Amino acid sequence: MIDAIELARSRHKLHLWAYVIMPEHVHLVFWPTTPDYSVSSILTTLKQSAAKRALRYVKRQAPDFLALMEDRRVDGAIVHRFWQRGGGYDRNLIEPVTVLNQIDYLDRNPLRRGLCERMTDWLWSSAAEREHPGTGLLRLDRASVPSVTK
């Protein structure tokens, strides 16, 4: 997933503001830096890249798991699905305070789930990178994150 995020970031000219990769889902907060972006194209880049790599891994390392990934299409064909059906959930964050609240929500997600004792302990999150730049799995584009002024 880390490689898929970097690919989408590069291909779609995104600034990454926050991320958390959980055992069964992913949250991202990013800012498209060009006015002609497509959320659908961004999601396709993220999902296809990660799914192809995961399927290759499962075929090589855990072939018995393939049966759990089977999905029957409407035409009867059986495919192996990594992501759930559907497009996921996305929304535009307009107000700076909403962006900052969403970033805080992402950082706290592993803590709420009991996966770590401190937010910065979860390796697959932007919390550690935000607190100690250079320590996270992905670099954040901190300079473009909006701030709330009073």
Coordinates of C-alpha atoms in Angstrom, one line a residue:
M1 CA 0.0 0.0 0.0
I2 CA 2.9 2.3 0.7
D3 CA 4.2 1.9 -2.9
A4 CA 0.6 2.4 -4.2
I5 CA 0.3 5.7 -2.3
E6 CA 3.7 6.9 -3.6
L7 CA 2.6 5.9 -7.2
A8 CA -0.6 7.8 -6.9
R9 CA 1.1 10.8 -5.3
S10 CA 3.6 11.0 -8.2
R11 CA 1.2 10.2 -11.0
H12 CA -1.6 12.5 -9.8
K13 CA 0.6 15.3 -8.3
L14 CA -0.9 14.9 -4.8
H15 CA 0.3 16.4 -1.5
L16 CA 0.0 13.8 1.2
W17 CA -1.3 15.3 4.5
A18 CA -2.2 12.2 6.5
Y19 CA -2.5 8.4 6.2
V20 CA -3.3 5.4 8.2
I21 CA -3.2 1.8 7.0
M22 CA -5.3 -0.4 9.2
P23 CA -5.6 -4.2 9.0
E24 CA -8.7 -4.0 6.9
H25 CA -8.9 -0.5 5.5
V26 CA -7.0 2.6 4.6
H27 CA -7.6 6.3 5.2
L28 CA -5.8 9.1 3.3
V29 CA -6.0 12.9 3.4
F30 CA -4.4 14.4 0.3
W31 CA -4.5 17.6 -1.7
P32 CA -4.6 17.5 -5.5
T33 CA -2.2 20.2 -6.6
T34 CA -3.8 20.5 -10.1
P35 CA -7.3 21.7 -10.8
D36 CA -8.0 18.9 -13.3
Y37 CA -7.8 15.9 -11.0
S38 CA -10.1 12.9 -10.9
V39 CA -10.8 11.2 -7.6
S40 CA -11.9 8.1 -9.6
S41 CA -8.5 8.0 -11.3
I42 CA -6.6 8.4 -8.1
L43 CA -8.6 5.6 -6.4
T44 CA -8.0 3.4 -9.5
T45 CA -4.2 4.0 -9.2
L46 CA -4.2 3.2 -5.5
K47 CA -6.5 0.2 -5.6
Q48 CA -5.2 -1.5 -8.8
S49 CA -1.6 -1.2 -7.8
A50 CA -2.1 -2.6 -4.3
A51 CA -4.4 -5.4 -5.5
K52 CA -2.1 -6.6 -8.2
R53 CA 0.8 -6.8 -5.8
A54 CA -1.2 -8.4 -3.0
L55 CA -2.6 -11.1 -5.4
R56 CA 0.9 -11.9 -6.7
Y57 CA 2.1 -12.3 -3.1
V58 CA -0.8 -14.5 -2.1
K59 CA -0.3 -16.7 -5.2
R60 CA 3.4 -17.2 -4.3
Q61 CA 3.3 -17.3 -0.5
A62 CA -0.2 -18.3 0.6
P63 CA -2.0 -20.1 -2.3
D64 CA -4.5 -21.7 0.1
F65 CA -5.7 -18.1 0.9
L66 CA -6.8 -17.6 -2.7
A67 CA -10.1 -19.4 -2.0
L68 CA -11.0 -16.7 0.5
M69 CA -10.5 -14.0 -2.1
E70 CA -12.8 -15.6 -4.7
D71 CA -15.7 -13.5 -6.0
R72 CA -18.2 -14.6 -8.6
R73 CA -19.0 -11.9 -11.1
V74 CA -22.5 -11.5 -12.6
D75 CA -21.4 -13.4 -15.8
G76 CA -20.4 -16.3 -13.6
A77 CA -16.7 -15.8 -13.9
I78 CA -14.6 -16.2 -10.7
V79 CA -12.1 -13.6 -9.9
H80 CA -9.9 -12.9 -6.9
R81 CA -10.8 -9.7 -5.2
F82 CA -8.5 -7.8 -2.8
W83 CA -10.8 -4.8 -2.2
Q84 CA -14.5 -5.0 -1.2
R85 CA -17.0 -4.2 -3.9
G86 CA -17.9 -0.6 -4.3
G87 CA -16.0 2.6 -4.7
G88 CA -15.1 3.3 -1.1
Y89 CA -15.9 6.5 0.7
D90 CA -14.4 9.9 -0.3
R91 CA -15.3 13.4 0.4
N92 CA -13.9 16.9 -0.1
L93 CA -12.7 18.7 3.0
I94 CA -13.1 22.4 2.5
E95 CA -12.6 24.1 5.8
P96 CA -9.1 24.1 7.4
V97 CA -10.6 23.0 10.8
T98 CA -12.3 20.0 9.1
V99 CA -9.0 19.0 7.5
L100 CA -7.1 19.2 10.8
N101 CA -9.9 17.3 12.6
Q102 CA -9.8 14.5 10.0
I103 CA -6.0 14.3 10.3
D104 CA -6.4 13.9 14.1
Y105 CA -9.1 11.2 13.5
L106 CA -6.7 9.3 11.3
D107 CA -3.8 9.5 13.7
R108 CA -6.0 8.2 16.6
N109 CA -7.6 5.3 14.6
P110 CA -5.0 2.6 15.6
L111 CA -5.1 3.9 19.2
R112 CA -9.0 3.6 19.4
R113 CA -8.8 0.1 18.0
G114 CA -6.2 -1.0 20.6
L115 CA -3.5 -1.7 18.1
C116 CA -1.0 0.5 19.9
E117 CA -0.5 2.4 23.2
R118 CA 0.6 5.7 21.6
M119 CA -0.4 7.1 18.2
T120 CA 3.2 7.4 17.2
D121 CA 3.8 3.6 17.8
W122 CA 1.7 2.6 14.8
L123 CA 4.2 2.2 12.0
W124 CA 1.6 2.5 9.2
S125 CA 0.4 6.0 10.1
S126 CA 1.4 9.5 9.6
A127 CA 1.4 10.2 13.4
A128 CA 5.0 9.4 13.9
E129 CA 6.1 11.4 10.8
R130 CA 4.1 14.4 12.0
E131 CA 5.7 14.3 15.4
H132 CA 9.2 13.3 14.4
P133 CA 9.8 14.2 10.7
G134 CA 11.9 11.6 8.9
T135 CA 10.7 8.6 11.0
G136 CA 7.5 7.6 9.1
L137 CA 7.1 5.3 6.1
L138 CA 5.9 8.2 3.9
R139 CA 7.0 11.8 3.8
L140 CA 4.2 14.3 4.5
D141 CA 3.8 17.6 2.6
R142 CA 3.6 19.6 5.7
A143 CA 4.0 23.0 4.2
S144 CA 0.7 22.8 2.3
V145 CA -1.4 21.6 5.2
P146 CA -3.9 24.4 6.1
S147 CA -3.7 26.1 9.4
V148 CA -6.5 27.6 11.5
T149 CA -6.0 31.2 12.4
K150 CA -8.0 33.0 15.1

